[in-house]
XYZ file of C-alpha atoms in Angstrom:
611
model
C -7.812 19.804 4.504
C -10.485 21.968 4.590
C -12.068 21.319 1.024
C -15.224 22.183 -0.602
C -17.558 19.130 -0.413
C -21.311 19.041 -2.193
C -23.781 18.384 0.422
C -25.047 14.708 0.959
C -21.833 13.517 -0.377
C -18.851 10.956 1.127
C -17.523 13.823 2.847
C -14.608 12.643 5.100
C -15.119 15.419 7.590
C -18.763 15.171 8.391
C -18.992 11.273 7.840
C -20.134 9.078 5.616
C -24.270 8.962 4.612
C -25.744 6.357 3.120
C -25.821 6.360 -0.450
C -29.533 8.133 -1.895
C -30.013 6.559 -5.476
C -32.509 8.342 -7.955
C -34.795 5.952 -10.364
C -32.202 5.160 -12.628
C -29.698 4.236 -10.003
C -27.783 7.400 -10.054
C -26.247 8.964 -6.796
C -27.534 11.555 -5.190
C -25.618 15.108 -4.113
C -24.022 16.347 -7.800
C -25.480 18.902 -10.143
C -26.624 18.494 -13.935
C -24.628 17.216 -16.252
C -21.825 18.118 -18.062
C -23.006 19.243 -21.844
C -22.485 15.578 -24.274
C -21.682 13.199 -21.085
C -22.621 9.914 -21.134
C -23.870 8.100 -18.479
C -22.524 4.685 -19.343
C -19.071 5.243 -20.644
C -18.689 3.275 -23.657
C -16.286 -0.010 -23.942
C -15.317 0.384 -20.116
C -14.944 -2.808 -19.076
C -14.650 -2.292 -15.863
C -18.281 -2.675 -14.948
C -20.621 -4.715 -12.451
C -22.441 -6.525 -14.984
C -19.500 -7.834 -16.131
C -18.491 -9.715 -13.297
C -21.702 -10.302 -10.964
C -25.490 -11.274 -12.050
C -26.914 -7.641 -11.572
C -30.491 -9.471 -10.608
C -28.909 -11.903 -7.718
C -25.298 -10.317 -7.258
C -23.659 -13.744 -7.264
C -20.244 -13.668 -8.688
C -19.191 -15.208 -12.593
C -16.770 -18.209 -12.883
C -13.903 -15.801 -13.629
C -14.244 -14.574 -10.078
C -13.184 -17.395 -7.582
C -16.802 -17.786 -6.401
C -17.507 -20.894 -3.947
C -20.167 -22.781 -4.792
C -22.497 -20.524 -2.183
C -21.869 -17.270 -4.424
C -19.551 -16.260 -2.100
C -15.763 -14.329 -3.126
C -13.091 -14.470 -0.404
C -12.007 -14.794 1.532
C -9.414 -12.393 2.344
C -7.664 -12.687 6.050
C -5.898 -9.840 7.649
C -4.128 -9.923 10.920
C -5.719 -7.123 13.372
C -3.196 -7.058 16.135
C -1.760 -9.136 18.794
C -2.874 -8.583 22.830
C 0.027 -9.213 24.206
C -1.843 -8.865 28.096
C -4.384 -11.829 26.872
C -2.173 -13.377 25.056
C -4.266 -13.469 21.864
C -4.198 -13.268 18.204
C -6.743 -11.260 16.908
C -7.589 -11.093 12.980
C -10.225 -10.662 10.445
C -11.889 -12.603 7.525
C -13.652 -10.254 4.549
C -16.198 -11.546 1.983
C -17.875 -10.558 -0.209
C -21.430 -12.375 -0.711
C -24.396 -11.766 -2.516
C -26.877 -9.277 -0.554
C -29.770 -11.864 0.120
C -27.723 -14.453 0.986
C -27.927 -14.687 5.165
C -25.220 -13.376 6.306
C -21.732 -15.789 6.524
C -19.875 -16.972 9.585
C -16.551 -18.184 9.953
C -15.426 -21.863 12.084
C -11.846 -22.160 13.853
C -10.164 -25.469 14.234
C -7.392 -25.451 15.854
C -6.199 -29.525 16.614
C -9.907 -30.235 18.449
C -13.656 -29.524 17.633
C -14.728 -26.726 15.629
C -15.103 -23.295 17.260
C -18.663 -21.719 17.993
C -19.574 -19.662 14.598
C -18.153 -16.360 14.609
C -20.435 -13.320 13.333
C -20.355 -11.041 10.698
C -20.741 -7.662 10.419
C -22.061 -6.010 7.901
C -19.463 -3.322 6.110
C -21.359 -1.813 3.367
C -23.418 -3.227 0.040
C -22.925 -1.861 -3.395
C -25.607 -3.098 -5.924
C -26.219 -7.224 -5.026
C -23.048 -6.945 -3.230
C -22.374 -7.069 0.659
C -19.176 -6.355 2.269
C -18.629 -9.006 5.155
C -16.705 -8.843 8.186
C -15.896 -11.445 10.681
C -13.403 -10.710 13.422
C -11.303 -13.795 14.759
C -9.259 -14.470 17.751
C -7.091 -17.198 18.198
C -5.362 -17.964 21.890
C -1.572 -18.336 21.627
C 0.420 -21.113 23.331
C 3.206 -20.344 24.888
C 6.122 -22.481 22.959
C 4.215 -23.630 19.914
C 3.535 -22.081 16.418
C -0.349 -23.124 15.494
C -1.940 -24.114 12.343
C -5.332 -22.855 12.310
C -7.828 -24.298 10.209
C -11.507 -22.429 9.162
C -14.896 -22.455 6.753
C -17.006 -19.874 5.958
C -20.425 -21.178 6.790
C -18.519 -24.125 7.614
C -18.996 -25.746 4.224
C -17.010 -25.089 1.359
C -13.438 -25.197 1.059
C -11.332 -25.791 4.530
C -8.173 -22.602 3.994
C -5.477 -22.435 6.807
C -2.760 -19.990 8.249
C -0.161 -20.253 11.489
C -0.091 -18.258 13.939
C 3.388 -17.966 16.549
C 3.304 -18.910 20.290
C 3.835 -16.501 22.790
C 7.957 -17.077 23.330
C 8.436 -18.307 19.078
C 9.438 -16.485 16.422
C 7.751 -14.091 13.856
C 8.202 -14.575 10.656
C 6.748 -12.023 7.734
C 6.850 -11.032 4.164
C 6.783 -7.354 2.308
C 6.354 -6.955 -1.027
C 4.707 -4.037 -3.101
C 3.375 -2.899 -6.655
C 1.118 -5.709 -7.836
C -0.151 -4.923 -11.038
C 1.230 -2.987 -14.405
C 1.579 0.717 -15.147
C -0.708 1.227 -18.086
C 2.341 1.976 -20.278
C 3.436 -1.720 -19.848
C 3.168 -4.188 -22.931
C 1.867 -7.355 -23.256
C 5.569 -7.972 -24.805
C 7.433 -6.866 -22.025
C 4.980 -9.123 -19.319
C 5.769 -11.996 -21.020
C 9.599 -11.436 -21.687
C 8.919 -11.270 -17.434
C 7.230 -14.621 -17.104
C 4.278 -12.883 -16.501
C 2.270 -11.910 -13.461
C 2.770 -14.728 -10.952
C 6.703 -16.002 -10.808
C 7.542 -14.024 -8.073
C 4.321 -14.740 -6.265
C 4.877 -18.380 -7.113
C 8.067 -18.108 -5.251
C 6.455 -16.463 -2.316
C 3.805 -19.173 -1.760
C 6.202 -21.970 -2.115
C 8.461 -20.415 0.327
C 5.160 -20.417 2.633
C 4.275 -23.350 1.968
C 7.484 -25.046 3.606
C 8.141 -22.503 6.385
C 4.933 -20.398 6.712
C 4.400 -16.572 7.122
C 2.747 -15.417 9.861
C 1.901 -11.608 8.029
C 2.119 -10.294 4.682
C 2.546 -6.394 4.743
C 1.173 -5.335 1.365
C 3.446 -1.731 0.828
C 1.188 0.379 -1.146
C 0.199 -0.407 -4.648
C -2.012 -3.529 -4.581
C -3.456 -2.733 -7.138
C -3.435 0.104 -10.257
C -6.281 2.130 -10.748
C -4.788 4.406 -13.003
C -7.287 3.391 -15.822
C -9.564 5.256 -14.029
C -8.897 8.178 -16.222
C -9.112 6.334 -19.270
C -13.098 6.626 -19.285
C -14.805 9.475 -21.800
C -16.570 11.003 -18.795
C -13.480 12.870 -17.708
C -12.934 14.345 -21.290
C -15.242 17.252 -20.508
C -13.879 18.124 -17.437
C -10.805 17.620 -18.749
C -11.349 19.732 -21.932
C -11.447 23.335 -19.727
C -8.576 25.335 -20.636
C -8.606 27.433 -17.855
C -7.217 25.748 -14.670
C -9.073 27.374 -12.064
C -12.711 26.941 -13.968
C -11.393 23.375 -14.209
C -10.897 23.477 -10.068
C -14.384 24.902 -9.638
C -16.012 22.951 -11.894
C -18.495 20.528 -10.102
C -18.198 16.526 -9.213
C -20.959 15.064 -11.123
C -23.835 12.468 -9.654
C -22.574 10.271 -13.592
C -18.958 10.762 -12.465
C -19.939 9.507 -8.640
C -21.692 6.578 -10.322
C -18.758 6.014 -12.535
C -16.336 5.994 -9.722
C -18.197 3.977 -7.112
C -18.602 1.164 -9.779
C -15.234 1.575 -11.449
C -13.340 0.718 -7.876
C -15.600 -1.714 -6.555
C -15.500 -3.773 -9.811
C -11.614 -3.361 -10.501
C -10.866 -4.289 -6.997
C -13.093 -7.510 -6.721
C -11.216 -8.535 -10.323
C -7.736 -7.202 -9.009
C -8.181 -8.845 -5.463
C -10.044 -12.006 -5.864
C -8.986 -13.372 -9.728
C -5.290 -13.868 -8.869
C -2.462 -15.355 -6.773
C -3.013 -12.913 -4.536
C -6.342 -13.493 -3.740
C -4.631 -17.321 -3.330
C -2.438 -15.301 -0.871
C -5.203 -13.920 1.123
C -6.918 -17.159 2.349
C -3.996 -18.141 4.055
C -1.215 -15.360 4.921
C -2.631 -12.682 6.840
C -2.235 -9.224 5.166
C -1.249 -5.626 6.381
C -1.658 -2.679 3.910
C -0.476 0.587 3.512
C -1.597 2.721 0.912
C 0.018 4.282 -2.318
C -0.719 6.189 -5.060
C -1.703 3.853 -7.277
C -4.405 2.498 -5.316
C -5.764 5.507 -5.600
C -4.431 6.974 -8.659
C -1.231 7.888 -9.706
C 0.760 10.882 -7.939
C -2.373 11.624 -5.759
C -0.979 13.727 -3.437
C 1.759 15.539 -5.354
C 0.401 17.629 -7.670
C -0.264 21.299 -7.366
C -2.966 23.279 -5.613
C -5.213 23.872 -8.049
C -5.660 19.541 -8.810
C -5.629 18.629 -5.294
C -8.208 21.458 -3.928
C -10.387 20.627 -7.293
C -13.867 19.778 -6.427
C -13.871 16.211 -8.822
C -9.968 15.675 -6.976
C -11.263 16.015 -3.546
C -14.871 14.081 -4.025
C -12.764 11.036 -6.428
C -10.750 11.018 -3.629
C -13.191 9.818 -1.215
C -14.963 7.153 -3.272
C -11.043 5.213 -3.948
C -10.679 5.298 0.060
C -14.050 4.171 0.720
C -12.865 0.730 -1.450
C -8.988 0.959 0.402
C -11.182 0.928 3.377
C -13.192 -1.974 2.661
C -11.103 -4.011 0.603
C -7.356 -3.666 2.182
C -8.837 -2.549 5.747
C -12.052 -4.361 6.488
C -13.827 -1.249 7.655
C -15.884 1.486 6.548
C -15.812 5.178 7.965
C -17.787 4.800 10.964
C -15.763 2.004 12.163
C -12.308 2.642 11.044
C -11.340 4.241 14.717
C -12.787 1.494 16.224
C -10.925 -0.936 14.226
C -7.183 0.710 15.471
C -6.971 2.430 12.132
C -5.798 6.521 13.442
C -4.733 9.846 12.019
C -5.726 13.055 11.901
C -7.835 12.499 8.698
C -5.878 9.436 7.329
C -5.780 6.034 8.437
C -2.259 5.207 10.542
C -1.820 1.468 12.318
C 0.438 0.352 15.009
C 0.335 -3.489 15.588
C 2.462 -5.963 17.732
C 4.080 -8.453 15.487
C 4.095 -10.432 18.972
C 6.227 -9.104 21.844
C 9.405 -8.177 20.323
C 8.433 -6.485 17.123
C 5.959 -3.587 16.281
C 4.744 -2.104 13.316
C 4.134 0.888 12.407
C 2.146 1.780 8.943
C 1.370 5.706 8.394
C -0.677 6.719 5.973
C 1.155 8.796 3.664
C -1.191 9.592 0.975
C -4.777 10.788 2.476
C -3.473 14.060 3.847
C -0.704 14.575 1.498
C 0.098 17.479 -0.224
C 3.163 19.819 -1.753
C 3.386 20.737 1.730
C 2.829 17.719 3.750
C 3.144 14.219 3.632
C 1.363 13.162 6.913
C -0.069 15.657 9.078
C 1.865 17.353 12.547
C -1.316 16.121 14.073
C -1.081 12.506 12.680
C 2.539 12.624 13.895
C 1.764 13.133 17.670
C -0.593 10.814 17.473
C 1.904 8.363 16.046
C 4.496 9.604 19.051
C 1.869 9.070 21.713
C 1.116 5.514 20.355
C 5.046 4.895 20.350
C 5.750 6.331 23.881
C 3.359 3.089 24.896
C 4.605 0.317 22.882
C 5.544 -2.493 25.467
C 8.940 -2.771 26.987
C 9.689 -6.103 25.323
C 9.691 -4.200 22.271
C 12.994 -4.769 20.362
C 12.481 -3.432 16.915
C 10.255 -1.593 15.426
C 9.658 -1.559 11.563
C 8.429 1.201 9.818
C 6.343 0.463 6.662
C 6.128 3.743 4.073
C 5.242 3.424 0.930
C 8.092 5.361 -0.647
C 11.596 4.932 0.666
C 13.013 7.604 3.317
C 16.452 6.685 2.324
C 17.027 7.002 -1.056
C 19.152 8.721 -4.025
C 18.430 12.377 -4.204
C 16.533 13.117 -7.573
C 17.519 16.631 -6.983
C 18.794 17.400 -10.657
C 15.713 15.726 -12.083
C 13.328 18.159 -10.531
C 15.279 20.909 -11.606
C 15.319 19.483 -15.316
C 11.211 19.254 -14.810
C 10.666 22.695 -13.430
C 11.166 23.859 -16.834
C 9.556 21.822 -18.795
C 6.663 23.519 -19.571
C 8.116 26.791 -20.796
C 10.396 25.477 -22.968
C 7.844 23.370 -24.441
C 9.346 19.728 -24.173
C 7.560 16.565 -24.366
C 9.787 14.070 -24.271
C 13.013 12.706 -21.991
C 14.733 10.322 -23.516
C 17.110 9.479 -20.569
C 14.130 8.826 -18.667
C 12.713 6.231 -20.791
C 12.182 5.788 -24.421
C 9.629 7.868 -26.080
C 7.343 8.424 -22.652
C 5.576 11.337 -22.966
C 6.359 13.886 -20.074
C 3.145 16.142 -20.364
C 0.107 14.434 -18.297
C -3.650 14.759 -18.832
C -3.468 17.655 -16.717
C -0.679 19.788 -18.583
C 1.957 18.944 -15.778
C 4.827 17.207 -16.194
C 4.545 13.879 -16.190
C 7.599 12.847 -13.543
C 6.885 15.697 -11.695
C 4.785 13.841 -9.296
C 7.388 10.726 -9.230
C 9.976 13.845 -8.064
C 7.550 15.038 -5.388
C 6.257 12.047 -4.151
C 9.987 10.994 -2.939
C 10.774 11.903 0.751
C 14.148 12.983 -0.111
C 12.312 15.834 -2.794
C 12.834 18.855 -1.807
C 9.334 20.071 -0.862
C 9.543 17.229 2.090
C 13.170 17.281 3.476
C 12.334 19.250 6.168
C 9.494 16.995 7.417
C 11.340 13.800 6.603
C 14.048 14.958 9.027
C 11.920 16.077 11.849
C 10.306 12.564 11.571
C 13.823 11.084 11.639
C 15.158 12.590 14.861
C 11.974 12.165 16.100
C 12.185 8.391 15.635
C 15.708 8.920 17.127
C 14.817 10.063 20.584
C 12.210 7.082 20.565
C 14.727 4.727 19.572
C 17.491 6.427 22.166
C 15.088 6.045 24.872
C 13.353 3.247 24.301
C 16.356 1.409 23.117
C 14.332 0.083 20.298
C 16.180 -0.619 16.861
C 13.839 1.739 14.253
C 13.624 -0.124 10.569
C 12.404 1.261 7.525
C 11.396 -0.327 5.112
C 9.579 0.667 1.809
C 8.410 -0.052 -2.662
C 7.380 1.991 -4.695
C 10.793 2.472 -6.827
C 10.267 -0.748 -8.817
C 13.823 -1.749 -7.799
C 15.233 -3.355 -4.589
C 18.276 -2.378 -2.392
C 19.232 -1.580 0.986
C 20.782 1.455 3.282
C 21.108 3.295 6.346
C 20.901 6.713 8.623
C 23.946 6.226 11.270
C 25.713 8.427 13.676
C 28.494 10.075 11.701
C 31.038 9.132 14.016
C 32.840 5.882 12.571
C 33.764 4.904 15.960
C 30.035 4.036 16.722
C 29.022 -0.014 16.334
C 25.479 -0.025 15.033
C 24.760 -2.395 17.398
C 25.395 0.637 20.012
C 23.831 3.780 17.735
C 20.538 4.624 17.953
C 20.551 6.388 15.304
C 21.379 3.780 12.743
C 17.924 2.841 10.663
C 18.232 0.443 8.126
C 16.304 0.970 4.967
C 14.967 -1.608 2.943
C 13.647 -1.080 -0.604
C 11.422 -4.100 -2.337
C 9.582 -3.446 -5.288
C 7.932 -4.522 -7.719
C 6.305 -8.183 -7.266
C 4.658 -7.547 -10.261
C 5.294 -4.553 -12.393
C 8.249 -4.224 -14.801
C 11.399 -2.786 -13.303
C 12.835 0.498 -14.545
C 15.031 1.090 -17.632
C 18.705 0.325 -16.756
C 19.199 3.997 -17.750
C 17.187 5.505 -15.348
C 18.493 3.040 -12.473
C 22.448 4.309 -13.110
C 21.099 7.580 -13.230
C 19.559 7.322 -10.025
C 23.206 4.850 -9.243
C 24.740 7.919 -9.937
C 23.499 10.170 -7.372
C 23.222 7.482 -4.400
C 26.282 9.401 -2.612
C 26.907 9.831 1.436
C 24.363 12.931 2.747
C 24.088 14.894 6.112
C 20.635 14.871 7.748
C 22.022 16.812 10.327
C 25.654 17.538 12.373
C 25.450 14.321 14.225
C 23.856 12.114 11.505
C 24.582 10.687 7.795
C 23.129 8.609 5.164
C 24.286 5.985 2.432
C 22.663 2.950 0.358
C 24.810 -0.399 0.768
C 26.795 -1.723 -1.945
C 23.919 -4.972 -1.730
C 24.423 -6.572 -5.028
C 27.889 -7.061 -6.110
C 26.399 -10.021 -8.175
C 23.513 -10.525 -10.039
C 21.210 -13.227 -9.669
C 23.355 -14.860 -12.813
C 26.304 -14.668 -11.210
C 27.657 -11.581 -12.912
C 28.505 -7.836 -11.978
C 25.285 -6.215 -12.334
C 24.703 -3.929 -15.223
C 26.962 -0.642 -15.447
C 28.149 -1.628 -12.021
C 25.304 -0.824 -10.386
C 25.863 -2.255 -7.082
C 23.591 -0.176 -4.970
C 20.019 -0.897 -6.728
C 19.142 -3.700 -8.624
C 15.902 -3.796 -11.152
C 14.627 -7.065 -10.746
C 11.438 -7.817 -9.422
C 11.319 -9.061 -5.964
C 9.881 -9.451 -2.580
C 11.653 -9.532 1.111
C 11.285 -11.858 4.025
C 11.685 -10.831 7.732
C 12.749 -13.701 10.344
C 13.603 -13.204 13.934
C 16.128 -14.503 15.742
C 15.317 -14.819 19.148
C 18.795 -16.174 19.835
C 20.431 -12.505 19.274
C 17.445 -10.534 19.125
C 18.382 -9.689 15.529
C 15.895 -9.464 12.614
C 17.388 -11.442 9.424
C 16.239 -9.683 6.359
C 16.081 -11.453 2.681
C 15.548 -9.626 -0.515
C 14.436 -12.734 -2.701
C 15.153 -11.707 -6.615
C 13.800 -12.662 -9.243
C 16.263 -15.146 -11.599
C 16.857 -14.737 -15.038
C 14.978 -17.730 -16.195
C 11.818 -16.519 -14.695
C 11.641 -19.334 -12.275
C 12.372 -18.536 -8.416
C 14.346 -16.085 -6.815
C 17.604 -15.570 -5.424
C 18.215 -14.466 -1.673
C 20.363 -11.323 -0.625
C 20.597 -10.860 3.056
C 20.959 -8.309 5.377
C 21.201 -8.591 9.586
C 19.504 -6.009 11.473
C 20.694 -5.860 14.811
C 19.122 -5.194 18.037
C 20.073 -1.933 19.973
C 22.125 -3.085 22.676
C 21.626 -1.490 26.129
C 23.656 1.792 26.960
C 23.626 3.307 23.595
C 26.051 5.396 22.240
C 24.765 9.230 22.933
């Protein structure tokens, strides 16, 4: 998008420039102040001092430190070469900026490894950003356990990695952390943050992952907007001054501290920072790792100067923190798009992975770029013959209810002066900081909104002739909704077995691990609507009837069999026998203690497809 940038700052067109800092510490490349702005926002608590030594950079208690001042680490799987046979990950930490810098050991069964290096990533303050790329040599009939130390001292953390002919075994979850409208009441009537990721680490812990895909929404920085310095900007009346008005060096301060210091608490002070040292992750980004609705709202907030320049500083922390890169390197990490950051990876030699990134070049008129797309095609067009499935990781689902009426109810919300909807949810205010309606950007940030139907079907058929040809079995699966549930595009023919249409795509919906689930209002509401559509003449679309139970036993509320509003995660297994891919939707139970399984049994596209 070509968007007005201030000179000298983190401009994604023109590259990123290392930082300039005035005497106070202040970033370079914004104009004077806004009239009454503070520099330090008062009672944010979001700041470095609060969680590092600002003198040494090494970490507080609160932080997981090792005893070397060291936070991490975090392990994410790269890719797999299938021609070398080689696993190929990478380890991030974060360490204090004189320490030298870390290394990581491998033991696999024998003597330790030679040291691997790190590269340096970036530094913020007495931070450094540490990188330290892995490989690991697969056998050809045996799963590995793979032990390593950072510095080899410390703390000995472990993860498994499949032979070359054994199966791959993964886990998807999304939405970890709380909307900022969630009450200390309702997390604990939940159990809290952790029962669902309690469940998901014993489950590893008897039969291990080999991948976690993290599906947008690590973590919530919503609260961003919560700090005085955006009151200001935020007091313009007129909308268009408000565009024009200029990105501030105290608001670039703000920012680049604000996500560097709610990340390292988010990431590395919880059970999924207990996650990280031993199930590689995958990520794919959301809103709310950026802020909420980014993407979706009009013209005038996305082509704003303090929109466009905020924008840059949360991906420079996706980058480093869920992608262990920076700018420079991101293309040379596999990371691809026009603008955004896309991956395709090789879940060994019968599954791939595909995670676009739907939210850097998104707009009312775009989700991902026709530029991104081909480049997503020509990646696909190469994926190795032994491919069987491949799975497609979006943050929002691409089958899904229509929330048709709801938009229409929105669209006129603002001249009739409304600021509430109670069938949405109790008392929620429906007017945002920015005078738009609030759900508006829920409505447009759905595949199946209007706005997007047209791209979401070329990127269907698209997928179709891929899968036709290829005779690879195309998987979606997706978060987001806060609910869980499955469904399906399929040839509309009845006669067609879906083990012989290419064009039936399973959808899978997990969310939240974390966050509270929707009212059971708005879930029959969007029950209510989950009907049989057309995408075209030849091809049709339907959620499953997955939950004719609850997880007590009991017809789920109002019936609704289709979604459920628990909070979950979902397991992927493959059977090598049938060269199907056994899905589980693991639920949370009632009593807040472990999770009930709902399966579903994605088959592999046999040979001779049905035209």
């Amino acid at each position: 998008m070509d968007f007005p940038v201030s000179k000298g700052q983190f401009n994604e067109r023109d590259g990123i420039q290392p930082t300039q800092y005035d005497e106070n510490g202040v970033p370079f490349g914004g104009p004077a102040r806004y009239p009454g702005m503070s520099s330090t926002p008062p009672g944010d608590p979001d700041r470095y001092e609060g969680n590092f030594d600002p003198q040494t950079g090494e970490p507080y208690p609160h932080m997981r430190r090792r005893a070397d001042g060291i936070i991490g680490p975090a392990l994410m799987l790269v890719d797999t070469d299938l021609a070398t046979a080689t696993w190929h990950g990478s380890v991030l930490v974060l360490a204090p900026a004189r320490s030298p810098p870390p290394t990581v050991v491998l033991v696999e069964g024998g003597a330790p490894s030679m040291p691997f290096p790190a590269v340096l990533l970036d530094t913020f303050r007495m931070t450094a950003f540490y990188r330290i790329d892995i490989k690991v040599g697969l056998d050809v009939s045996r799963e590995k356990r793979v032990e390593y130390r950072i510095n080899n001292t410390g703390p000995t953390y472990r993860f498994f990695v499949p032979g070359q002919t054994t199966e791959w075994r993964f886990a998807f979850w999304s939405c970890n952390g709380w909307s900022l409208s969630v009450s200390d009441k309702e997390k604990k009537e939940l159990g809290g943050d952790n029962v669902v990721w309690d469940d998901l680490l014993q489950k590893h812990s008897a039969v291990p992952f080999h991948v976690q895909v993290c599906g947008g929404d690590q973590l919530y920085s919503d609260k961003i907007w919560q700090s005085d310095i955006w009151k200001p900007w935020l007091s313009i009346k007129d909308k268009y001054v408000r565009r024009d008005s200029e990105f501030t060096r105290e608001m670039a301060a703000y920012a680049d501290e604000f996500y560097f210091t709610h990340y390292a608490k988010c990431f590395f002070s919880s059970k999924f920072g207990e996650a990280m040292e031993t199930i590689p992750i995958s990520t794919i980004v959301d809103d709310h790792d950026i802020w909420d609705g980014i993407g979706s709202y009009p013209d005038y907030l996305q082509d704003s100067k303090v929109f466009v320049q905020l924008k840059e500083y949360a991906f420079k922390y996706w980058r480093l923190y869920q992608a262990h890169t920076n700018q420079q390197l991101a293309r040379q990490h596999g990371y691809f798009g026009s603008h955004g950051y896309c991956w395709l990876k090789q879940f060994g030699p019968y599954t791939a992975a595909l995670g676009p990134d739907t939210r850097y070049e998104r707009s009312l008129r775009q989700i991902v770029s026709q530029r991104s797309y081909d480049m997503i095609f020509e990646r696909l067009e190469r994926l190795p013959a032994s491919v069987r499935h491949l799975v497609v990781f979006l943050g929002v689902p691409i089958v899904y209810p229509r929330l048709t009426y709801i938009e229409k109810t929105l669209s006129g919300i603002k001249s009739l002066g409304l600021t509430k909807l109670g069938f949405i949810a109790k008392q929620r205010a429906i007017v945002n900081i920015w005078g738009e309606p609030e759900l508006s950007d829920d409505m447009n940030d759905h595949w199946t909104s209007e706005v997007h139907m047209a791209e979401r079907k070329a990127f269907v058929l698209r997928l179709q002739d891929i899968a036709r040809r290829r005779n690879i079995r195309v998987t979606f699966v997706g978060g987001d909704v806060h609910c869980c549930g499955a469904g399906r595009f399929a040839s509309s023919a009845p006669a067609v077995a879906p083990e012989r249409d290419f064009r039936f795509m399973p959808q899978i919906i997990s969310s939240a691990i974390m966050n509270v689930p929707p009212p059971n209002i708005v879930i029959r509401a969007v029950h209510s609507s989950a009907k049989t559509y057309a995408l075209d003449a030849s091809t049709d679309e339907m959620m499953y009837r997955l939950f004719e139970q609850d997880v007590n036993g009991k017809a789920p509320p109002n019936n609704n069999t289709k979604l459920l509003g628990r909070r979950n995660f979902s397991s992927y297994v493959e059977d090598l026998a049938t060269g199907s891919l056994i899905v589980n939707i693991h639920v949370q139970n009632e009593s807040n203690r472990g999770t009930k399984a709902y399966s579903i049994n994605v088959p592999a596209l046999a040979s001779g497809n049905a035209v």
